[in-house]
């Protein structure tokens, strides 16, 4: 009876008669709170499927405030490929109807690539203005606030937003995705337009210290298909295929296709403990090399042919108030980067320059280490943190962050997330 009544209340249904109304009023004053306490208690981490469903329904009808501080860093050439970014997403989510939710969020963003050397010949069209390039345009940074609104209804999710207007090249972004499940098989479909966030040039745009013209601000518009198959106790297999058109202001257009697959074999796969061996493979292909930083290029990774394989170990555990997960792996990759002109959108500048980027190839090894933790401070309040370190021959990104979630007006019915579930910046949707 308690389960039926709580589910009805979570769905927003009205009791059928006066006795039920009296019972519901009592429940709103006392029994529901007792239900929250029972379900949301940090000690209640072992649950049957009915309790899990009920707790999810209760939390979905509540109001949630989430925030994070996300830091990323890529070591590179100052003013060019070097990249430091801090993103502060703040989100409010609430129930709209009994079975759906809406959210609004703002992302405060600040990024910096350092200052270009006055003698740099690999940015904009600076090779054509030496030694009299505009010194005031050598520092490369951007900041501002982006906005996003979204809708969630079961397996359907949609969002629309804008990158900061303070960026030299602001963009409208968003996406819509859905999922279908047939037995152990799942299918995902997503249509999206997302920013490329690997450099200041690709994300925010830049101004050429020679001509003063703006270029960059690249977005990927296209489709992603995904499928998953798995025996939840022993293994899981997922694969994604996507195709996108990459465009930006005064940046040559590009086509990108990616195929990625992930296999996990579980030594332990329980509700509150997981230990798995993972295998991964990826194949990427771009029509053109636009990964440089001269005018018309996009400043993003764009190999003609990229293949990688990796193996990792993943372990995680949940306690009454705490959950954590750690993962370490090694990988090997091969890549071919096509040749390119220096100024793909400006034949006049290319005629003056006459220079070309040559075709190149490489093979290498890398390793990664990731960790995340989440802690339930009180029944409505969760905090967490994460880090990720990747190392390869010419790619050394770092990432770290902290986040919080707070249930407004009622205790959380679900326990601490397992594995931990960080609050992501909108740029990582």
GROMACS .gro file of C-alpha atoms in nm:
model
  429
    1UNK     CA    1   0.000   0.000   0.000
    2UNK     CA    2   0.282   0.236   0.087
    3UNK     CA    3   0.451   0.161  -0.247
    4UNK     CA    4   0.131   0.220  -0.449
    5UNK     CA    5   0.052   0.541  -0.264
    6UNK     CA    6   0.408   0.680  -0.291
    7UNK     CA    7   0.422   0.606  -0.663
    8UNK     CA    8   0.086   0.782  -0.710
    9UNK     CA    9   0.210   1.083  -0.515
   10UNK     CA   10   0.535   1.087  -0.711
   11UNK     CA   11   0.335   1.091  -1.036
   12UNK     CA   12   0.115   1.371  -0.907
   13UNK     CA   13  -0.203   1.160  -0.909
   14UNK     CA   14  -0.506   1.263  -0.696
   15UNK     CA   15  -0.641   1.013  -0.440
   16UNK     CA   16  -0.966   0.846  -0.541
   17UNK     CA   17  -1.181   0.925  -0.233
   18UNK     CA   18  -1.197   1.127   0.087
   19UNK     CA   19  -1.034   0.857   0.294
   20UNK     CA   20  -0.747   0.851   0.050
   21UNK     CA   21  -0.730   1.231   0.060
   22UNK     CA   22  -0.702   1.221   0.439
   23UNK     CA   23  -0.439   0.950   0.412
   24UNK     CA   24  -0.249   1.154   0.152
   25UNK     CA   25  -0.263   1.464   0.370
   26UNK     CA   26  -0.123   1.263   0.659
   27UNK     CA   27   0.135   1.118   0.426
   28UNK     CA   28   0.238   1.465   0.306
   29UNK     CA   29   0.289   1.566   0.668
   30UNK     CA   30   0.450   1.254   0.796
   31UNK     CA   31   0.451   0.925   0.610
   32UNK     CA   32   0.606   1.060   0.293
   33UNK     CA   33   0.882   1.211   0.501
   34UNK     CA   34   0.923   0.873   0.665
   35UNK     CA   35   0.942   0.722   0.318
   36UNK     CA   36   1.211   0.969   0.217
   37UNK     CA   37   1.402   0.892   0.533
   38UNK     CA   38   1.374   0.522   0.472
   39UNK     CA   39   1.467   0.536   0.104
   40UNK     CA   40   1.716   0.820   0.125
   41UNK     CA   41   1.897   0.699   0.432
   42UNK     CA   42   2.270   0.665   0.367
   43UNK     CA   43   2.245   0.317   0.518
   44UNK     CA   44   1.988   0.210   0.258
   45UNK     CA   45   2.214   0.117  -0.034
   46UNK     CA   46   2.083  -0.238  -0.093
   47UNK     CA   47   1.744  -0.216  -0.265
   48UNK     CA   48   1.506  -0.426  -0.470
   49UNK     CA   49   1.375  -0.305  -0.806
   50UNK     CA   50   1.054  -0.165  -0.655
   51UNK     CA   51   1.244   0.056  -0.413
   52UNK     CA   52   1.477   0.175  -0.690
   53UNK     CA   53   1.183   0.268  -0.913
   54UNK     CA   54   1.002   0.445  -0.632
   55UNK     CA   55   1.312   0.642  -0.527
   56UNK     CA   56   1.373   0.751  -0.887
   57UNK     CA   57   1.012   0.870  -0.918
   58UNK     CA   58   1.033   1.069  -0.594
   59UNK     CA   59   1.359   1.238  -0.689
   60UNK     CA   60   1.230   1.317  -1.037
   61UNK     CA   61   0.936   1.515  -0.899
   62UNK     CA   62   1.163   1.731  -0.682
   63UNK     CA   63   1.364   2.044  -0.754
   64UNK     CA   64   1.741   2.015  -0.784
   65UNK     CA   65   2.021   2.269  -0.784
   66UNK     CA   66   2.358   2.155  -0.926
   67UNK     CA   67   2.688   2.330  -0.978
   68UNK     CA   68   3.047   2.243  -1.065
   69UNK     CA   69   3.392   2.387  -1.123
   70UNK     CA   70   3.564   2.209  -1.413
   71UNK     CA   71   3.929   2.270  -1.502
   72UNK     CA   72   4.109   2.148  -1.815
   73UNK     CA   73   4.464   2.203  -1.931
   74UNK     CA   74   4.657   2.107  -2.244
   75UNK     CA   75   5.030   2.169  -2.259
   76UNK     CA   76   5.134   2.322  -2.590
   77UNK     CA   77   5.280   2.625  -2.767
   78UNK     CA   78   5.187   2.950  -2.585
   79UNK     CA   79   4.920   3.145  -2.772
   80UNK     CA   80   4.860   2.857  -3.012
   81UNK     CA   81   4.791   2.502  -2.891
   82UNK     CA   82   4.835   2.569  -2.518
   83UNK     CA   83   4.495   2.562  -2.348
   84UNK     CA   84   4.369   2.640  -1.997
   85UNK     CA   85   3.996   2.657  -1.932
   86UNK     CA   86   3.771   2.689  -1.628
   87UNK     CA   87   3.397   2.626  -1.667
   88UNK     CA   88   3.143   2.684  -1.389
   89UNK     CA   89   2.805   2.529  -1.479
   90UNK     CA   90   2.506   2.614  -1.256
   91UNK     CA   91   2.182   2.424  -1.319
   92UNK     CA   92   1.827   2.428  -1.184
   93UNK     CA   93   1.607   2.126  -1.269
   94UNK     CA   94   1.245   2.066  -1.177
   95UNK     CA   95   0.946   1.855  -1.270
   96UNK     CA   96   0.724   2.005  -1.539
   97UNK     CA   97   0.457   1.734  -1.572
   98UNK     CA   98   0.431   1.401  -1.385
   99UNK     CA   99   0.662   1.224  -1.631
  100UNK     CA  100   0.903   1.490  -1.752
  101UNK     CA  101   1.155   1.746  -1.632
  102UNK     CA  102   1.297   2.078  -1.752
  103UNK     CA  103   1.625   2.244  -1.668
  104UNK     CA  104   1.796   2.577  -1.722
  105UNK     CA  105   2.165   2.641  -1.676
  106UNK     CA  106   2.435   2.896  -1.723
  107UNK     CA  107   2.802   2.819  -1.778
  108UNK     CA  108   3.059   3.077  -1.674
  109UNK     CA  109   3.367   3.023  -1.889
  110UNK     CA  110   3.719   3.158  -1.880
  111UNK     CA  111   3.999   3.030  -2.103
  112UNK     CA  112   4.352   3.129  -2.184
  113UNK     CA  113   4.612   3.007  -2.432
  114UNK     CA  114   4.890   3.239  -2.321
  115UNK     CA  115   5.058   3.506  -2.534
  116UNK     CA  116   5.190   3.457  -2.884
  117UNK     CA  117   5.558   3.515  -2.945
  118UNK     CA  118   5.601   3.824  -3.164
  119UNK     CA  119   5.802   3.611  -3.408
  120UNK     CA  120   5.536   3.340  -3.437
  121UNK     CA  121   5.466   3.232  -3.797
  122UNK     CA  122   5.208   2.963  -3.726
  123UNK     CA  123   4.908   3.173  -3.616
  124UNK     CA  124   4.665   3.370  -3.830
  125UNK     CA  125   4.861   3.531  -4.112
  126UNK     CA  126   5.149   3.648  -3.891
  127UNK     CA  127   5.400   3.500  -4.135
  128UNK     CA  128   5.302   3.785  -4.371
  129UNK     CA  129   5.343   4.076  -4.126
  130UNK     CA  130   5.682   4.012  -3.965
  131UNK     CA  131   5.819   4.205  -3.786
  132UNK     CA  132   5.525   4.449  -3.762
  133UNK     CA  133   5.234   4.234  -3.639
  134UNK     CA  134   4.985   4.396  -3.401
  135UNK     CA  135   5.131   4.337  -3.054
  136UNK     CA  136   4.798   4.418  -2.884
  137UNK     CA  137   4.643   4.106  -3.041
  138UNK     CA  138   4.909   3.861  -2.922
  139UNK     CA  139   4.741   3.755  -2.589
  140UNK     CA  140   4.488   3.478  -2.657
  141UNK     CA  141   4.202   3.451  -2.408
  142UNK     CA  142   3.822   3.452  -2.390
  143UNK     CA  143   3.554   3.460  -2.124
  144UNK     CA  144   3.178   3.490  -2.089
  145UNK     CA  145   2.855   3.316  -1.989
  146UNK     CA  146   2.666   3.063  -2.200
  147UNK     CA  147   2.302   2.963  -2.149
  148UNK     CA  148   2.119   2.633  -2.202
  149UNK     CA  149   1.762   2.510  -2.153
  150UNK     CA  150   1.659   2.146  -2.173
  151UNK     CA  151   1.376   1.894  -2.154
  152UNK     CA  152   1.386   1.530  -2.035
  153UNK     CA  153   1.108   1.274  -2.070
  154UNK     CA  154   1.221   0.921  -1.996
  155UNK     CA  155   1.453   0.822  -2.279
  156UNK     CA  156   1.396   1.147  -2.473
  157UNK     CA  157   1.624   1.443  -2.407
  158UNK     CA  158   1.654   1.778  -2.583
  159UNK     CA  159   1.849   2.097  -2.516
  160UNK     CA  160   1.919   2.426  -2.687
  161UNK     CA  161   2.169   2.693  -2.592
  162UNK     CA  162   2.421   2.954  -2.694
  163UNK     CA  163   2.794   2.985  -2.630
  164UNK     CA  164   2.899   3.315  -2.465
  165UNK     CA  165   2.820   3.632  -2.660
  166UNK     CA  166   3.157   3.764  -2.542
  167UNK     CA  167   3.327   3.504  -2.762
  168UNK     CA  168   3.453   3.643  -3.091
  169UNK     CA  169   3.244   3.372  -3.260
  170UNK     CA  170   2.933   3.285  -3.053
  171UNK     CA  171   2.725   2.988  -3.171
  172UNK     CA  172   2.380   2.842  -3.122
  173UNK     CA  173   2.415   2.482  -3.006
  174UNK     CA  174   2.190   2.198  -2.892
  175UNK     CA  175   2.074   1.846  -2.955
  176UNK     CA  176   1.798   1.589  -2.927
  177UNK     CA  177   1.845   1.223  -2.840
  178UNK     CA  178   1.632   0.917  -2.776
  179UNK     CA  179   1.681   0.556  -2.675
  180UNK     CA  180   1.495   0.230  -2.743
  181UNK     CA  181   1.547  -0.103  -2.568
  182UNK     CA  182   1.462  -0.451  -2.696
  183UNK     CA  183   1.553  -0.718  -2.446
  184UNK     CA  184   1.925  -0.683  -2.373
  185UNK     CA  185   1.979  -0.467  -2.682
  186UNK     CA  186   1.964  -0.087  -2.670
  187UNK     CA  187   1.966   0.166  -2.953
  188UNK     CA  188   2.050   0.538  -2.933
  189UNK     CA  189   1.995   0.815  -3.183
  190UNK     CA  190   2.120   1.173  -3.144
  191UNK     CA  191   2.106   1.479  -3.368
  192UNK     CA  192   2.324   1.762  -3.242
  193UNK     CA  193   2.522   2.078  -3.303
  194UNK     CA  194   2.808   2.102  -3.050
  195UNK     CA  195   3.117   2.322  -3.012
  196UNK     CA  196   3.469   2.186  -3.051
  197UNK     CA  197   3.642   2.275  -2.726
  198UNK     CA  198   4.005   2.170  -2.773
  199UNK     CA  199   4.153   2.519  -2.819
  200UNK     CA  200   4.066   2.886  -2.779
  201UNK     CA  201   4.056   2.913  -3.158
  202UNK     CA  202   3.814   2.624  -3.211
  203UNK     CA  203   3.588   2.711  -2.915
  204UNK     CA  204   3.576   3.093  -2.899
  205UNK     CA  205   3.745   3.215  -3.216
  206UNK     CA  206   4.047   3.443  -3.254
  207UNK     CA  207   4.155   3.769  -3.420
  208UNK     CA  208   4.440   3.769  -3.669
  209UNK     CA  209   4.729   3.991  -3.544
  210UNK     CA  210   4.804   4.076  -3.908
  211UNK     CA  211   4.469   4.166  -4.065
  212UNK     CA  212   4.244   4.198  -3.760
  213UNK     CA  213   3.997   3.951  -3.915
  214UNK     CA  214   3.813   3.698  -3.697
  215UNK     CA  215   3.809   3.324  -3.759
  216UNK     CA  216   3.736   3.002  -3.569
  217UNK     CA  217   3.444   2.906  -3.342
  218UNK     CA  218   3.397   2.558  -3.491
  219UNK     CA  219   3.083   2.349  -3.439
  220UNK     CA  220   3.011   1.985  -3.527
  221UNK     CA  221   2.663   1.928  -3.671
  222UNK     CA  222   2.539   1.579  -3.745
  223UNK     CA  223   2.412   1.244  -3.624
  224UNK     CA  224   2.527   0.978  -3.380
  225UNK     CA  225   2.403   0.618  -3.370
  226UNK     CA  226   2.473   0.390  -3.077
  227UNK     CA  227   2.395   0.036  -2.975
  228UNK     CA  228   2.457  -0.169  -2.666
  229UNK     CA  229   2.440  -0.538  -2.586
  230UNK     CA  230   2.513  -0.701  -2.258
  231UNK     CA  231   2.447  -0.950  -1.986
  232UNK     CA  232   2.451  -0.707  -1.696
  233UNK     CA  233   2.621  -0.959  -1.468
  234UNK     CA  234   2.904  -1.069  -1.698
  235UNK     CA  235   2.975  -0.831  -1.985
  236UNK     CA  236   2.866  -0.530  -2.186
  237UNK     CA  237   2.939  -0.425  -2.543
  238UNK     CA  238   2.866  -0.080  -2.685
  239UNK     CA  239   2.943   0.080  -3.020
  240UNK     CA  240   2.885   0.425  -3.166
  241UNK     CA  241   2.902   0.558  -3.520
  242UNK     CA  242   2.877   0.930  -3.592
  243UNK     CA  243   2.905   1.161  -3.891
  244UNK     CA  244   2.938   1.539  -3.861
  245UNK     CA  245   2.996   1.847  -4.071
  246UNK     CA  246   3.254   2.078  -3.906
  247UNK     CA  247   3.210   2.447  -3.980
  248UNK     CA  248   3.329   2.779  -3.839
  249UNK     CA  249   3.363   3.146  -3.921
  250UNK     CA  250   3.619   3.187  -4.201
  251UNK     CA  251   3.719   2.821  -4.146
  252UNK     CA  252   3.712   2.571  -4.430
  253UNK     CA  253   3.436   2.307  -4.399
  254UNK     CA  254   3.530   1.955  -4.302
  255UNK     CA  255   3.362   1.614  -4.276
  256UNK     CA  256   3.425   1.382  -3.984
  257UNK     CA  257   3.330   1.017  -3.930
  258UNK     CA  258   3.407   0.816  -3.616
  259UNK     CA  259   3.352   0.456  -3.514
  260UNK     CA  260   3.414   0.355  -3.153
  261UNK     CA  261   3.354   0.031  -2.963
  262UNK     CA  262   3.386  -0.063  -2.595
  263UNK     CA  263   3.378  -0.405  -2.430
  264UNK     CA  264   3.371  -0.466  -2.055
  265UNK     CA  265   3.413  -0.804  -1.887
  266UNK     CA  266   3.304  -0.797  -1.524
  267UNK     CA  267   3.494  -0.987  -1.258
  268UNK     CA  268   3.250  -0.837  -1.005
  269UNK     CA  269   2.928  -0.661  -1.106
  270UNK     CA  270   2.710  -0.599  -0.805
  271UNK     CA  271   2.485  -0.314  -0.701
  272UNK     CA  272   2.755  -0.156  -0.483
  273UNK     CA  273   3.080  -0.298  -0.622
  274UNK     CA  274   3.224  -0.331  -0.971
  275UNK     CA  275   3.551  -0.461  -1.108
  276UNK     CA  276   3.595  -0.485  -1.483
  277UNK     CA  277   3.846  -0.531  -1.761
  278UNK     CA  278   3.777  -0.301  -2.055
  279UNK     CA  279   3.883  -0.309  -2.418
  280UNK     CA  280   3.832  -0.019  -2.658
  281UNK     CA  281   3.888   0.057  -3.022
  282UNK     CA  282   3.840   0.367  -3.235
  283UNK     CA  283   3.863   0.475  -3.597
  284UNK     CA  284   3.841   0.843  -3.701
  285UNK     CA  285   3.856   1.000  -4.045
  286UNK     CA  286   3.847   1.364  -4.164
  287UNK     CA  287   3.819   1.488  -4.519
  288UNK     CA  288   4.078   1.762  -4.466
  289UNK     CA  289   4.358   1.855  -4.230
  290UNK     CA  290   4.233   2.171  -4.055
  291UNK     CA  291   4.418   2.117  -3.729
  292UNK     CA  292   4.663   2.405  -3.769
  293UNK     CA  293   4.629   2.764  -3.642
  294UNK     CA  294   4.689   2.973  -3.953
  295UNK     CA  295   4.392   3.167  -4.094
  296UNK     CA  296   4.125   2.931  -4.231
  297UNK     CA  297   4.229   2.636  -4.014
  298UNK     CA  298   4.021   2.537  -3.711
  299UNK     CA  299   4.273   2.443  -3.443
  300UNK     CA  300   4.119   2.100  -3.380
  301UNK     CA  301   4.247   1.742  -3.415
  302UNK     CA  302   4.167   1.637  -3.772
  303UNK     CA  303   4.365   1.334  -3.888
  304UNK     CA  304   4.302   1.178  -4.226
  305UNK     CA  305   4.321   0.838  -4.060
  306UNK     CA  306   4.337   0.762  -3.687
  307UNK     CA  307   4.319   0.418  -3.523
  308UNK     CA  308   4.358   0.327  -3.158
  309UNK     CA  309   4.320   0.031  -2.926
  310UNK     CA  310   4.329   0.030  -2.549
  311UNK     CA  311   4.290  -0.184  -2.241
  312UNK     CA  312   4.194  -0.066  -1.893
  313UNK     CA  313   4.102  -0.184  -1.546
  314UNK     CA  314   3.809  -0.025  -1.367
  315UNK     CA  315   3.720  -0.066  -0.999
  316UNK     CA  316   3.448   0.106  -0.797
  317UNK     CA  317   3.261   0.065  -0.472
  318UNK     CA  318   2.974   0.226  -0.280
  319UNK     CA  319   2.949   0.260   0.097
  320UNK     CA  320   2.662   0.409   0.299
  321UNK     CA  321   2.771   0.769   0.234
  322UNK     CA  322   3.052   0.738  -0.018
  323UNK     CA  323   3.112   0.599  -0.367
  324UNK     CA  324   3.425   0.602  -0.578
  325UNK     CA  325   3.566   0.472  -0.902
  326UNK     CA  326   3.922   0.450  -1.040
  327UNK     CA  327   4.039   0.350  -1.384
  328UNK     CA  328   4.380   0.307  -1.540
  329UNK     CA  329   4.467   0.205  -1.891
  330UNK     CA  330   4.721   0.190  -2.171
  331UNK     CA  331   4.665   0.244  -2.542
  332UNK     CA  332   4.837   0.240  -2.876
  333UNK     CA  333   4.748   0.447  -3.181
  334UNK     CA  334   4.850   0.523  -3.538
  335UNK     CA  335   4.759   0.837  -3.729
  336UNK     CA  336   4.805   0.994  -4.071
  337UNK     CA  337   4.766   1.371  -4.108
  338UNK     CA  338   4.716   1.495  -4.462
  339UNK     CA  339   4.904   1.785  -4.615
  340UNK     CA  340   4.733   2.124  -4.635
  341UNK     CA  341   4.774   2.479  -4.756
  342UNK     CA  342   4.842   2.747  -4.496
  343UNK     CA  343   4.531   2.953  -4.584
  344UNK     CA  344   4.251   2.724  -4.707
  345UNK     CA  345   3.987   3.001  -4.722
  346UNK     CA  346   4.205   3.278  -4.867
  347UNK     CA  347   4.368   3.214  -5.203
  348UNK     CA  348   4.520   3.564  -5.201
  349UNK     CA  349   4.706   3.498  -4.874
  350UNK     CA  350   4.807   3.153  -4.995
  351UNK     CA  351   4.953   3.307  -5.312
  352UNK     CA  352   5.162   3.545  -5.100
  353UNK     CA  353   5.276   3.264  -4.872
  354UNK     CA  354   5.319   2.973  -5.108
  355UNK     CA  355   5.383   2.744  -4.808
  356UNK     CA  356   5.230   2.403  -4.740
  357UNK     CA  357   5.189   2.177  -4.439
  358UNK     CA  358   5.334   1.838  -4.531
  359UNK     CA  359   5.169   1.501  -4.486
  360UNK     CA  360   5.282   1.319  -4.172
  361UNK     CA  361   5.222   0.996  -3.986
  362UNK     CA  362   5.298   0.858  -3.646
  363UNK     CA  363   5.261   0.570  -3.406
  364UNK     CA  364   5.275   0.581  -3.030
  365UNK     CA  365   5.174   0.457  -2.688
  366UNK     CA  366   4.986   0.632  -2.414
  367UNK     CA  367   4.844   0.580  -2.069
  368UNK     CA  368   4.561   0.729  -1.865
  369UNK     CA  369   4.448   0.745  -1.504
  370UNK     CA  370   4.105   0.862  -1.391
  371UNK     CA  371   3.924   0.878  -1.059
  372UNK     CA  372   3.599   1.010  -0.916
  373UNK     CA  373   3.435   1.020  -0.575
  374UNK     CA  374   3.092   1.126  -0.445
  375UNK     CA  375   2.987   1.185  -0.084
  376UNK     CA  376   2.645   1.234   0.075
  377UNK     CA  377   2.690   1.518   0.323
  378UNK     CA  378   2.324   1.507   0.428
  379UNK     CA  379   2.010   1.351   0.280
  380UNK     CA  380   1.949   1.638   0.034
  381UNK     CA  381   2.315   1.725  -0.031
  382UNK     CA  382   2.583   1.550  -0.238
  383UNK     CA  383   2.936   1.662  -0.326
  384UNK     CA  384   3.195   1.503  -0.550
  385UNK     CA  385   3.519   1.541  -0.735
  386UNK     CA  386   3.711   1.387  -1.024
  387UNK     CA  387   4.039   1.397  -1.214
  388UNK     CA  388   4.176   1.261  -1.541
  389UNK     CA  389   4.532   1.246  -1.668
  390UNK     CA  390   4.620   1.133  -2.022
  391UNK     CA  391   4.968   1.101  -2.161
  392UNK     CA  392   5.073   1.034  -2.519
  393UNK     CA  393   5.368   1.137  -2.736
  394UNK     CA  394   5.222   1.476  -2.834
  395UNK     CA  395   4.901   1.501  -2.632
  396UNK     CA  396   4.910   1.572  -2.258
  397UNK     CA  397   4.570   1.692  -2.130
  398UNK     CA  398   4.471   1.714  -1.764
  399UNK     CA  399   4.127   1.755  -1.614
  400UNK     CA  400   3.992   1.799  -1.261
  401UNK     CA  401   3.674   1.924  -1.102
  402UNK     CA  402   3.440   1.941  -0.805
  403UNK     CA  403   3.059   1.943  -0.805
  404UNK     CA  404   2.751   1.947  -0.584
  405UNK     CA  405   2.384   1.855  -0.604
  406UNK     CA  406   2.119   1.978  -0.364
  407UNK     CA  407   1.756   1.869  -0.342
  408UNK     CA  408   1.543   2.175  -0.269
  409UNK     CA  409   1.256   2.127  -0.026
  410UNK     CA  410   1.282   1.753   0.036
  411UNK     CA  411   1.541   1.486   0.116
  412UNK     CA  412   1.686   1.282  -0.169
  413UNK     CA  413   1.523   0.941  -0.202
  414UNK     CA  414   1.812   0.780  -0.392
  415UNK     CA  415   2.149   0.712  -0.228
  416UNK     CA  416   2.485   0.843  -0.341
  417UNK     CA  417   2.535   0.773  -0.715
  418UNK     CA  418   2.733   0.469  -0.815
  419UNK     CA  419   2.945   0.513  -1.011
  420UNK     CA  420   2.983   0.883  -0.919
  421UNK     CA  421   2.796   1.110  -1.158
  422UNK     CA  422   2.977   1.444  -1.210
  423UNK     CA  423   2.795   1.761  -1.316
  424UNK     CA  424   2.927   1.822  -1.668
  425UNK     CA  425   2.973   2.162  -1.836
  426UNK     CA  426   2.730   2.222  -2.122
  427UNK     CA  427   3.024   2.217  -2.364
  428UNK     CA  428   3.066   1.844  -2.286
  429UNK     CA  429   2.708   1.744  -2.371
   0.00000   0.00000   0.00000
